[in-house]
Short mmCIF file of C-alpha atoms in Angstrom, two decimals:
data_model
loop_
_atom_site.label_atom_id
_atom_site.label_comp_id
_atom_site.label_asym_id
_atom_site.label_seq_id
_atom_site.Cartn_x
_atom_site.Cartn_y
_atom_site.Cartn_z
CA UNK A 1 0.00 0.00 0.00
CA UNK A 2 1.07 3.40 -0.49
CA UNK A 3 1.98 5.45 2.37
CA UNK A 4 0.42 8.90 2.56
CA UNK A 5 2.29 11.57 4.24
CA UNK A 6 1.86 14.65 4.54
CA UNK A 7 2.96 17.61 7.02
CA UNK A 8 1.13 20.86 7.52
CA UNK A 9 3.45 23.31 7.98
CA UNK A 10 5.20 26.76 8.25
CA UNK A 11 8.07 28.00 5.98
CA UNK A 12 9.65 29.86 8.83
CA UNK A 13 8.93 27.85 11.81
CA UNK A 14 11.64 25.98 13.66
CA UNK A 15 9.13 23.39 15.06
CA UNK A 16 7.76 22.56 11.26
CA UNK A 17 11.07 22.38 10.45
CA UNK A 18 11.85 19.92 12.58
CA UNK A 19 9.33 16.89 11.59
CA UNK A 20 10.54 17.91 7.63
CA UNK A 21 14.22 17.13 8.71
CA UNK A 22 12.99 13.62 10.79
CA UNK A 23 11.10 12.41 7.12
CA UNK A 24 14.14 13.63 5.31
CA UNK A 25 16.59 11.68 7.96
CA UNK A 26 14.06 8.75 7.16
CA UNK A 27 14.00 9.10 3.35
CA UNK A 28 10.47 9.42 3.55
CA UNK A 29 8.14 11.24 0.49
CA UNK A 30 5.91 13.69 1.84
CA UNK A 31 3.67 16.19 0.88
CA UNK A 32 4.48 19.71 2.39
CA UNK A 33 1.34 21.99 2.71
CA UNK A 34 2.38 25.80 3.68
CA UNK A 35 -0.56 26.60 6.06
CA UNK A 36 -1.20 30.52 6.90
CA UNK A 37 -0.73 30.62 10.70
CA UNK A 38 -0.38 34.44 10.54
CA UNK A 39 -3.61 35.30 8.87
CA UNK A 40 -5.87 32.07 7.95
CA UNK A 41 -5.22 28.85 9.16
CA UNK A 42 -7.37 26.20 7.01
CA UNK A 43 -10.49 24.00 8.02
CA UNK A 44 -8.13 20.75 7.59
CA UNK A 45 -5.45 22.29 10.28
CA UNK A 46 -8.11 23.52 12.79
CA UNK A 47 -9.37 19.28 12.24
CA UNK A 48 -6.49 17.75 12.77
CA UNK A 49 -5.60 20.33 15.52
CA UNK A 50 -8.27 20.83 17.40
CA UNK A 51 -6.32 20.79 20.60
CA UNK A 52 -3.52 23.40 19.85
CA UNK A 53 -4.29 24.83 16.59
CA UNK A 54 -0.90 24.96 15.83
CA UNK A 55 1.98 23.45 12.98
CA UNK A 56 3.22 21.34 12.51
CA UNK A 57 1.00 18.25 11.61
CA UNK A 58 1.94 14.78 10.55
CA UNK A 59 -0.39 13.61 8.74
CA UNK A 60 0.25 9.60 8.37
CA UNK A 61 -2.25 7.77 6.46
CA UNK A 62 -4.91 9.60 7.19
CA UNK A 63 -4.47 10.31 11.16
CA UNK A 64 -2.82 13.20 12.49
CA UNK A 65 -0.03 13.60 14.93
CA UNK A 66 1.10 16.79 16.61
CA UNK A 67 3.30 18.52 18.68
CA UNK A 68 6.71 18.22 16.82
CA UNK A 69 8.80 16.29 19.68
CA UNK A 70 5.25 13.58 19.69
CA UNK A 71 6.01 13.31 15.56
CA UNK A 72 9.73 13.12 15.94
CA UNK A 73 9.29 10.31 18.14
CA UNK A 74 6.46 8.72 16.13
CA UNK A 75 8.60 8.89 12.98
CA UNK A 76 11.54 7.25 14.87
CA UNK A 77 8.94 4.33 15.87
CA UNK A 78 7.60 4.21 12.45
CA UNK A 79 10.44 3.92 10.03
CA UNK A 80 12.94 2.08 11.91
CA UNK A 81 16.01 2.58 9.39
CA UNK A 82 18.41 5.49 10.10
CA UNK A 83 17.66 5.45 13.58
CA UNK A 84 18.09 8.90 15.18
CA UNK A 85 17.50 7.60 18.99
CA UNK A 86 19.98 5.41 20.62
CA UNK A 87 19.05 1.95 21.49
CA UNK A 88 20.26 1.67 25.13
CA UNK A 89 17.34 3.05 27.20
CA UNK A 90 19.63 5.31 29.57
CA UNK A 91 21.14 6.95 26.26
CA UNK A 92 17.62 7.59 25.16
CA UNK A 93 16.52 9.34 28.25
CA UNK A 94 19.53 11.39 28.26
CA UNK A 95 18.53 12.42 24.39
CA UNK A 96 15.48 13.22 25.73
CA UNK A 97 16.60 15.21 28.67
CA UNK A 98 18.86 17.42 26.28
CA UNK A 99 15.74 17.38 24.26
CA UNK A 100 13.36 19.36 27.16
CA UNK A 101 16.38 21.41 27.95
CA UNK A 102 16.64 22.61 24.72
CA UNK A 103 12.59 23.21 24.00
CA UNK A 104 11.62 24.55 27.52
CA UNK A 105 15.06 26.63 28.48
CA UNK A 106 18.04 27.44 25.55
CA UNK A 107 14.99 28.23 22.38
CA UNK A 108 12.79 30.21 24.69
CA UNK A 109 15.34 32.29 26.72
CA UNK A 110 17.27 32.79 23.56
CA UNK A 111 14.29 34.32 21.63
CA UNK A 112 13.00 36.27 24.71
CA UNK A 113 16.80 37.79 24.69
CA UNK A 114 16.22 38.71 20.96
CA UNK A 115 13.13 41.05 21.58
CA UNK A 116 13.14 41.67 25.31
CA UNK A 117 12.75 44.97 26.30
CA UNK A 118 16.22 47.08 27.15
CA UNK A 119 15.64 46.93 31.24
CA UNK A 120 15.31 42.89 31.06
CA UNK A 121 17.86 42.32 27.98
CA UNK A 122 20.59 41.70 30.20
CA UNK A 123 19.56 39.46 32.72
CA UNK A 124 17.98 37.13 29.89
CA UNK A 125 20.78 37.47 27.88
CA UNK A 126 22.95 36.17 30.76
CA UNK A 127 20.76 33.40 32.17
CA UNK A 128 20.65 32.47 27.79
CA UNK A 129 24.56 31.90 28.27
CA UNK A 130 23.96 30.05 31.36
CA UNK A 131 22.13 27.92 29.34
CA UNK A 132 24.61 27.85 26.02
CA UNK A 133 26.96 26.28 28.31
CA UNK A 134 25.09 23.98 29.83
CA UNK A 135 24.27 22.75 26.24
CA UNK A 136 27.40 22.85 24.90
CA UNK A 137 28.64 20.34 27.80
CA UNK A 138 26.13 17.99 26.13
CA UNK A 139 28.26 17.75 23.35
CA UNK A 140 31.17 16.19 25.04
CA UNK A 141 34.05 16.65 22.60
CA UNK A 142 31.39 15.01 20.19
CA UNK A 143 30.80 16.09 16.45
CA UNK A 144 27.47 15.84 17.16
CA UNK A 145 24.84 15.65 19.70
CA UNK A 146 24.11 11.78 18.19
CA UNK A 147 27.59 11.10 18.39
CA UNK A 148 29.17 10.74 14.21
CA UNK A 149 25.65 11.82 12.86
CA UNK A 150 22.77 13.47 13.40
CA UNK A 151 20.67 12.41 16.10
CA UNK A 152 17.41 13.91 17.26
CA UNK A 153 18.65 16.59 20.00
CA UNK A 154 20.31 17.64 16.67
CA UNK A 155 17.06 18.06 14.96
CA UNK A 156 15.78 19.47 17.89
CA UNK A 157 19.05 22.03 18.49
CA UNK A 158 18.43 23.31 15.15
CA UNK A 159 16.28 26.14 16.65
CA UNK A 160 19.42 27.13 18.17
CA UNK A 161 22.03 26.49 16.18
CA UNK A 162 20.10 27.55 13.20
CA UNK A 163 17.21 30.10 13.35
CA UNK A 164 18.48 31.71 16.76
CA UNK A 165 21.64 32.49 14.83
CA UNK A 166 19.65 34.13 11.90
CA UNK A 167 17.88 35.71 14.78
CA UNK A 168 20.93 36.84 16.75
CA UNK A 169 22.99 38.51 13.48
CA UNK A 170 19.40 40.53 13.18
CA UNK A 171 19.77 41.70 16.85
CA UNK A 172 23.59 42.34 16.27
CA UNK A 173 23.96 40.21 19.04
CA UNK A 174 26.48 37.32 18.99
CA UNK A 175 25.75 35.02 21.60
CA UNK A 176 26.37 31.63 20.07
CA UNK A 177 30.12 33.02 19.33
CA UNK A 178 33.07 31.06 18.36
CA UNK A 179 35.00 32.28 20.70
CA UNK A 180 32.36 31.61 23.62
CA UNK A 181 30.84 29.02 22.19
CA UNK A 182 33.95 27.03 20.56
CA UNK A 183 32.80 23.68 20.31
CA UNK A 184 28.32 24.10 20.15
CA UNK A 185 29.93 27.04 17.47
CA UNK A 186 31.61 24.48 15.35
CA UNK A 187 28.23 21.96 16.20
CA UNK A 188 26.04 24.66 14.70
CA UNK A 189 28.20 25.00 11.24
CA UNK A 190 28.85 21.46 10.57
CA UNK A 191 25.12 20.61 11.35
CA UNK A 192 23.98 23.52 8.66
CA UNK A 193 26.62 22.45 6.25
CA UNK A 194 25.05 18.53 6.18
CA UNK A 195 23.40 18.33 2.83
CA UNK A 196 20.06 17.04 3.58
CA UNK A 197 20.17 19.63 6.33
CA UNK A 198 21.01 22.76 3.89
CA UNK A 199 18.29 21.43 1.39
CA UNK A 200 15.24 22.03 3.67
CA UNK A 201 16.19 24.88 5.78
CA UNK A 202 14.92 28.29 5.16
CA UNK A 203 16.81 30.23 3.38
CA UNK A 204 18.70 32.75 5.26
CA UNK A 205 17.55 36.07 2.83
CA UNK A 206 13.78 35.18 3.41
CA UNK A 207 14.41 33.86 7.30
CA UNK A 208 15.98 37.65 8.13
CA UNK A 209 13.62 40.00 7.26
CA UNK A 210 10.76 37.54 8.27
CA UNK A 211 12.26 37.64 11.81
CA UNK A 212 12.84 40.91 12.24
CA UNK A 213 9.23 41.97 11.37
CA UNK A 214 8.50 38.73 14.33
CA UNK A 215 10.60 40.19 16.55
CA UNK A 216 9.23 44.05 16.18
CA UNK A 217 5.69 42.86 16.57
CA UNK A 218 6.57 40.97 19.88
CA UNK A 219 8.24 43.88 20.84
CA UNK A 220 5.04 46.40 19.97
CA UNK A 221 2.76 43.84 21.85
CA UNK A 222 5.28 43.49 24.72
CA UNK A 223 5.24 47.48 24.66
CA UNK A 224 1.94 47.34 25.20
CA UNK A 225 1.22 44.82 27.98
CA UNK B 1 23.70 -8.34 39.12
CA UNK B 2 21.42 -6.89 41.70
CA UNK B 3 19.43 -3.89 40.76
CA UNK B 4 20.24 -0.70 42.69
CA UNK B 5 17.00 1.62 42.14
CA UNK B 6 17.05 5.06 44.08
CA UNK B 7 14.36 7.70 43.88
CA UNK B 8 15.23 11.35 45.04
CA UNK B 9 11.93 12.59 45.73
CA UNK B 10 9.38 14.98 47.81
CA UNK B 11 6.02 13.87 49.23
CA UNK B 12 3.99 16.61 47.68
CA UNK B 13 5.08 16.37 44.35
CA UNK B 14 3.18 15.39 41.62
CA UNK B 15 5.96 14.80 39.60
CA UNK B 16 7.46 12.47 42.05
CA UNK B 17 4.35 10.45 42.32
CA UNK B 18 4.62 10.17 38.87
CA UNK B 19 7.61 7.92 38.92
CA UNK B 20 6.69 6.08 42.34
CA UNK B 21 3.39 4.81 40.64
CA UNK B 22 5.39 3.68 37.95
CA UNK B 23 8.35 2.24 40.03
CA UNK B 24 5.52 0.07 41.79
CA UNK B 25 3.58 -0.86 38.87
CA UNK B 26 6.62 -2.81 37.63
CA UNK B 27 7.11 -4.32 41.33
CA UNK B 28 10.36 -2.63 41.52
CA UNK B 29 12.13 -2.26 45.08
CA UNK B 30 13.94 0.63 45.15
CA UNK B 31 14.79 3.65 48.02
CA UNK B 32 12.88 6.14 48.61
CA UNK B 33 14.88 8.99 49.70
CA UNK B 34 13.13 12.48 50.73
CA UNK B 35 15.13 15.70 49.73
CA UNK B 36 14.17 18.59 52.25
CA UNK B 37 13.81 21.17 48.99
CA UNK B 38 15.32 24.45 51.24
CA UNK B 39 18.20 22.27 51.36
CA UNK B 40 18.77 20.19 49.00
CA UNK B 41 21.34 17.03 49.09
CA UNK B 42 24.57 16.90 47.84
CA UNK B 43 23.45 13.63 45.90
CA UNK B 44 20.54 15.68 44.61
CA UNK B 45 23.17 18.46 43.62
CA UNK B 46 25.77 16.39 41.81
CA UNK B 47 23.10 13.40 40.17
CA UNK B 48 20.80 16.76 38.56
CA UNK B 49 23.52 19.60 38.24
CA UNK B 50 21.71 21.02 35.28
CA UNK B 51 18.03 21.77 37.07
CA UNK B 52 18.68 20.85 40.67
CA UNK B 53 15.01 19.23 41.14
CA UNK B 54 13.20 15.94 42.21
CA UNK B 55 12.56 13.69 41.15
CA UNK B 56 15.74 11.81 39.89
CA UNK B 57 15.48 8.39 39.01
CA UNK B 58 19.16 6.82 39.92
CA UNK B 59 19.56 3.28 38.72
CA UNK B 60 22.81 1.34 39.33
CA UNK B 61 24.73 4.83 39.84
CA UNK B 62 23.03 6.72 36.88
CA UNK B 63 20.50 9.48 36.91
CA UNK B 64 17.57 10.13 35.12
CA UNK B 65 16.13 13.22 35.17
CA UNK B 66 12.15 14.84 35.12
CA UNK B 67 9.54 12.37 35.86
CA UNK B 68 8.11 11.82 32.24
CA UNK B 69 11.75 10.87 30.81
CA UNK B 70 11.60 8.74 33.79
CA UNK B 71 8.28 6.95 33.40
CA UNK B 72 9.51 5.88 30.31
CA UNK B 73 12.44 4.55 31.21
CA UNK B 74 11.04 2.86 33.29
CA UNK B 75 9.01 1.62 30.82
CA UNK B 76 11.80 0.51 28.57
CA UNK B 77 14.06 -1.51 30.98
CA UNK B 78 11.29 -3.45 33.03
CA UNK B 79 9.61 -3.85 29.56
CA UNK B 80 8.01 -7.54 30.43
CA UNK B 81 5.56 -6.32 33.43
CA UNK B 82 2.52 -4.12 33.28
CA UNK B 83 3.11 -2.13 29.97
CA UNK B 84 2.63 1.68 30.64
CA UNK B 85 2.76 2.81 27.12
CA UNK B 86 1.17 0.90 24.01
CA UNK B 87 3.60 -0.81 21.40
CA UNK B 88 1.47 0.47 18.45
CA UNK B 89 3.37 4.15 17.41
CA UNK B 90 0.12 5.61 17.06
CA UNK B 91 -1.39 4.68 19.70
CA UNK B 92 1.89 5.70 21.35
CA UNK B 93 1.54 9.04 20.00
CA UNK B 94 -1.97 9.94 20.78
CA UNK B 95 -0.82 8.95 24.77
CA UNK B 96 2.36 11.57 24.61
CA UNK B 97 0.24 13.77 22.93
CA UNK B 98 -2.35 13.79 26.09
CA UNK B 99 0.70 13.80 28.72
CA UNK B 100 2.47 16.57 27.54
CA UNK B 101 -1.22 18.40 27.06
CA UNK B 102 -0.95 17.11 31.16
CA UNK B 103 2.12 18.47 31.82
CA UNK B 104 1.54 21.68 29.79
CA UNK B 105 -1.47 22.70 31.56
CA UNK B 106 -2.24 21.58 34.85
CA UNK B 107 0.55 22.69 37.17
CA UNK B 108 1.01 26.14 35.91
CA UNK B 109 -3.19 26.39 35.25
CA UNK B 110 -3.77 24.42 39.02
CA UNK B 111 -0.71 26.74 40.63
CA UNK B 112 -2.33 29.99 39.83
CA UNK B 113 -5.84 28.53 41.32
CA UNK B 114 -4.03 28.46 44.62
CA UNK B 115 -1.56 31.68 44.33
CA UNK B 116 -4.13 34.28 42.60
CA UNK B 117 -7.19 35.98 44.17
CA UNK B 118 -9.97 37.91 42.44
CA UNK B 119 -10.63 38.02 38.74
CA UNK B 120 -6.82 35.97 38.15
CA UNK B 121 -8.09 33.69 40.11
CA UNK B 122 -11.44 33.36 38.43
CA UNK B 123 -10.35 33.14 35.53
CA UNK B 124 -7.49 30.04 36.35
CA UNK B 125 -10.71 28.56 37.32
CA UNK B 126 -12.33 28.43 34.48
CA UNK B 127 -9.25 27.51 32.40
CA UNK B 128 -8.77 24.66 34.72
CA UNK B 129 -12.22 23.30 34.38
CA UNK B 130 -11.48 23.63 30.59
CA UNK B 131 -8.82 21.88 30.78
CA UNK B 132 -10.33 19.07 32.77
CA UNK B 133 -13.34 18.75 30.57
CA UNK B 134 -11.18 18.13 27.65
CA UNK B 135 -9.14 15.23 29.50
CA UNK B 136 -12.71 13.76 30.55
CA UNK B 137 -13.81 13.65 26.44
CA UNK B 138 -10.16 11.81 25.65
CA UNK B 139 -10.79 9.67 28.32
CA UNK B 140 -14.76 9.30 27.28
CA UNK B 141 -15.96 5.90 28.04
CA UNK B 142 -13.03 3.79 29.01
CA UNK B 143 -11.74 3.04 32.05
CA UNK B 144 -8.60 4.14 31.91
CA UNK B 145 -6.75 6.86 29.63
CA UNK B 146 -4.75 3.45 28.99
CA UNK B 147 -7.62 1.71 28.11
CA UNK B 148 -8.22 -1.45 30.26
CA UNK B 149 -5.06 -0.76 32.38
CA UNK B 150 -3.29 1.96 33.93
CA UNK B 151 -1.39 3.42 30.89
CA UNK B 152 1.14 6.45 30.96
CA UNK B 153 -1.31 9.39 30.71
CA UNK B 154 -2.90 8.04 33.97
CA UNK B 155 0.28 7.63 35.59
CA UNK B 156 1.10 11.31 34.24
CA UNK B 157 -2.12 12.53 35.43
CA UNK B 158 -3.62 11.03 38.56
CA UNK B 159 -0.72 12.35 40.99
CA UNK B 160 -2.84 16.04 40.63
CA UNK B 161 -6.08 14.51 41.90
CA UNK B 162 -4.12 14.64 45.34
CA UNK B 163 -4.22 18.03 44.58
CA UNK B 164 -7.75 18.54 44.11
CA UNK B 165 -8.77 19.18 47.55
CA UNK B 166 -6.24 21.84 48.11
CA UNK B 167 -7.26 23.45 45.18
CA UNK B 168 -10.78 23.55 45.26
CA UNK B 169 -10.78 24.61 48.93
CA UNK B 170 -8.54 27.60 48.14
CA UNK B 171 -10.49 28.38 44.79
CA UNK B 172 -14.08 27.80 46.40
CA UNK B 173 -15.30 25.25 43.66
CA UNK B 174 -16.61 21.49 43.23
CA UNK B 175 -14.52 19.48 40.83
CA UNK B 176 -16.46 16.75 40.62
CA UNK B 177 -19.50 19.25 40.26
CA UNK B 178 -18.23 20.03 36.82
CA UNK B 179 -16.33 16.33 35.79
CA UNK B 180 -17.81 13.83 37.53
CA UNK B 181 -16.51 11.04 34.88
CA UNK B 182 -12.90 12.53 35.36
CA UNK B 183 -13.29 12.17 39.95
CA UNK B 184 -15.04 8.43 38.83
CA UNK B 185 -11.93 7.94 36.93
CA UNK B 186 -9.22 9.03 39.33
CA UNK B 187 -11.51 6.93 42.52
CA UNK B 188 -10.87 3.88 39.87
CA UNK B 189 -7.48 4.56 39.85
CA UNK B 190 -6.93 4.93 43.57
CA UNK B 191 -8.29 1.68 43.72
CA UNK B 192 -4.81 0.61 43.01
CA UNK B 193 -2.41 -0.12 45.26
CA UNK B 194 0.30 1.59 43.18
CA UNK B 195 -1.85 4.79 42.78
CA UNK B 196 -3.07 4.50 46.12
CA UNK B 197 0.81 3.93 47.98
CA UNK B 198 1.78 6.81 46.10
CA UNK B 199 -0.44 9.38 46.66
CA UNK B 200 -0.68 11.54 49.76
CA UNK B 201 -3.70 12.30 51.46
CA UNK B 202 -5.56 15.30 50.16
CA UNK B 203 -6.04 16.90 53.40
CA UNK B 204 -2.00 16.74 53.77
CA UNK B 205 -1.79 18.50 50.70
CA UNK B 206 -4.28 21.26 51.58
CA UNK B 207 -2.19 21.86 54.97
CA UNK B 208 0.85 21.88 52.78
CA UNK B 209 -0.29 24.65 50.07
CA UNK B 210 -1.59 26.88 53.55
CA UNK B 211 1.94 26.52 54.44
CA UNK B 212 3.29 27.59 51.10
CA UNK B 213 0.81 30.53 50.92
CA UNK B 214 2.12 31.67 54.03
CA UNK B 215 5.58 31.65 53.23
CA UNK B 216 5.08 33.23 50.07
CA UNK B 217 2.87 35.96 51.51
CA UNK B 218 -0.25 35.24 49.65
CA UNK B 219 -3.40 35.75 51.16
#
């Protein structure tokens, strides 16, 4: 039987991203469908959604699967070849440790640095390098976070290593630095140089002004509040 | 080899509980050790360096850290007894899904039922109760969020009905009043001894969260 994929996404979100790069890690044929999150987000996304509203969506033969660590995990299960998960349950928990870390400290505190206002900038910004270094002692001398390829806190650092970067040279900020950050540095440019990594992220000239309008509209609303 | 399980843990935490459900589930003997939180261990320190909290997991030396990573483990190694998550990947899915909706929710929606007066408080309310209403439909007409058995979103869920007391006392409001299916399902689930072992009492709880309000300064 033929398997139907499909993933409702965004062009520009890190989270969409991430299920794209776990079917491309897979070798899996899928059909990408650019949903509207900013203006109008379709009748099939609101259905398959109903819970979050929100993008990405696996779409696997008809039933949906969200929340893009739930469909990294699902496509692991699913496709067993080119495993991005170690075996060894203590190795997976500690994947999936780095994993949180990453989602629910580094990505957020890194974007709040980006468009906090100038009173709070610094103390984010510092408690973000806290958390750089933290991450960076995940590597462990390692190329990368899987060990000689791409695992999935890889797929999952790619909102750092990645679209915080683009995000960062907006902000004229430089916290991900070489010379800070030698060895998550290094992580970050070998990870975007990987071929069937460079093929499905966003390019950089649409990613930069995309952000910056992001980041002036959080800024307005925060402004606001 | 003889298994060495240790649990770093604190009675009133529904993350903890988490874990101890699922430790006893699988039958496994382990020790219980209780971290006093104002001053916390230096096993505690060194085993979780990176968020300093409880529970950690530490089997044969090594530490696992937050309770869901744990339940899985858990999970994985003692595979052969009392199955917590399904094998089918979908199925698998849809359960993660409903934890992490769990863990999203509840403790931050729950903690500002207790912390907040007035219209914040009112309106944690009614996003609790929303919340709740939408884990009663998942659930719907099965026993268990597992289906027949305890399954992981029960074990990631029940350890707030400890809480309910607390919270309804400080917010003024029936539970049950508005999800009676959901209070039928977590009574079902306290029928177990492993649910039932590792829960505290509710009026415990209640004294507890007086005690926190207190020391916090909240009214």
């Amino acid at each position: 039987m033929g398997e139907e994929v499909k993933v409702f996404g965004y062009w520009a979100s890190p989270y969409s991203y991430r299920a794209e790069l776990a079917l491309k890690l897979k070798g899996v044929s899928y059909e990408y469908i650019n949903e509207d999150i900013f203006g109008n987000k379709s009748d099939l996304l609101l259905k398959y959604n109903p819970v979050h509203k929100k993008v990405p969506v696996l779409l696997h033969n008809g039933k949906p699967i969200v929340e893009s660590l739930v469909i990294l995990e699902y496509v692991e299960e699913t496709w067993k070849h080119n495993p991005y998960l170690p075996q060894d349950p203590y190795d997976k928990a500690t994947a999936r440790f780095w994993i949180k870390f990453i989602d629910e400290k580094c990505f957020p505190t890194l974007w709040l640095a980006a468009w906090s206002a100038e009173n709070e900038r610094e103390k984010v910004t510092n408690e973000a390098c806290e958390y750089l270094k933290t991450l960076e002692s995940a590597l462990n001398g390692k190329k990368f976070f899987g060990g000689e390829t791409i695992g999935m806190v890889d797929i999952v650092a790619s909102s750092v290593g990645y679209f915080i970067r683009v995000t960062q040279e907006i902000m004229g900020q430089n916290l991900l630095s070489a010379d800070k950050f030698p060895q998550l540095f290094q992580w970050s440019e070998d990870f975007a140089n990987c071929s069937i990594v460079k093929e499905s992220l966003p390019p950089r000239d649409k990613l930069l002004p995309f952000v910056k309008g992001l980041i002036a509209k959080y800024q307005q609303d925060n402004a606001k509040a | 080899m003889a298994e060495e399980v240790v649990l770093l843990d604190f009675w009133p935490s529904p993350f903890g509980m988490r874990s101890r459900i699922a430790l006893a589930e699988k039958g496994i003997k382990y020790e219980h050790k209780e971290e006093d939180l104002r001053n916390k261990s230096a096993l505690l320190l060194q085993m979780n360096p990176v968020h300093k909290k409880i529970p950690v997991l530490i089997h044969n030396g090594k530490p696992v850290c937050e309770s869901l990573i744990q339940v899985q483990y858990i999970d994985e190694v003692w595979h052969d007894k009392a199955p917590l998550l399904p094998s089918d990947p979908y199925q698998k899915a849809t359960a993660r899904f409903w934890a992490d909706y769990v863990d999203k929710k509840i403790y931050e929606v729950g903690g500002r039922v207790w912390k907040t007066k007035g219209e914040k408080q009112a309106t944690a309310k009614k996003e609790l109760i929303e919340t709740l209403k939408l884990l009663e439909k998942e659930l719907g007409d099965k026993p268990y969020f597992g289906g027949e058995s305890l399954g992981y979103v029960d074990v990631a869920f029940i350890p707030f009905y400890s809480w309910f007391y607390a919270l309804e006392k400080c917010g003024n409001f029936s539970i049950e009043a508005e999800c009676p299916k959901l209070i039928a399902w977590a009574k079902r689930c306290m029928q177990k001894e492993s649910v039932a072992k590792s829960l505290p009492d509710q009026q415990k709880v209640y004294d507890f969260i007086l005690e926190m309000k207190k020391h916090f300064g909240i009214e």
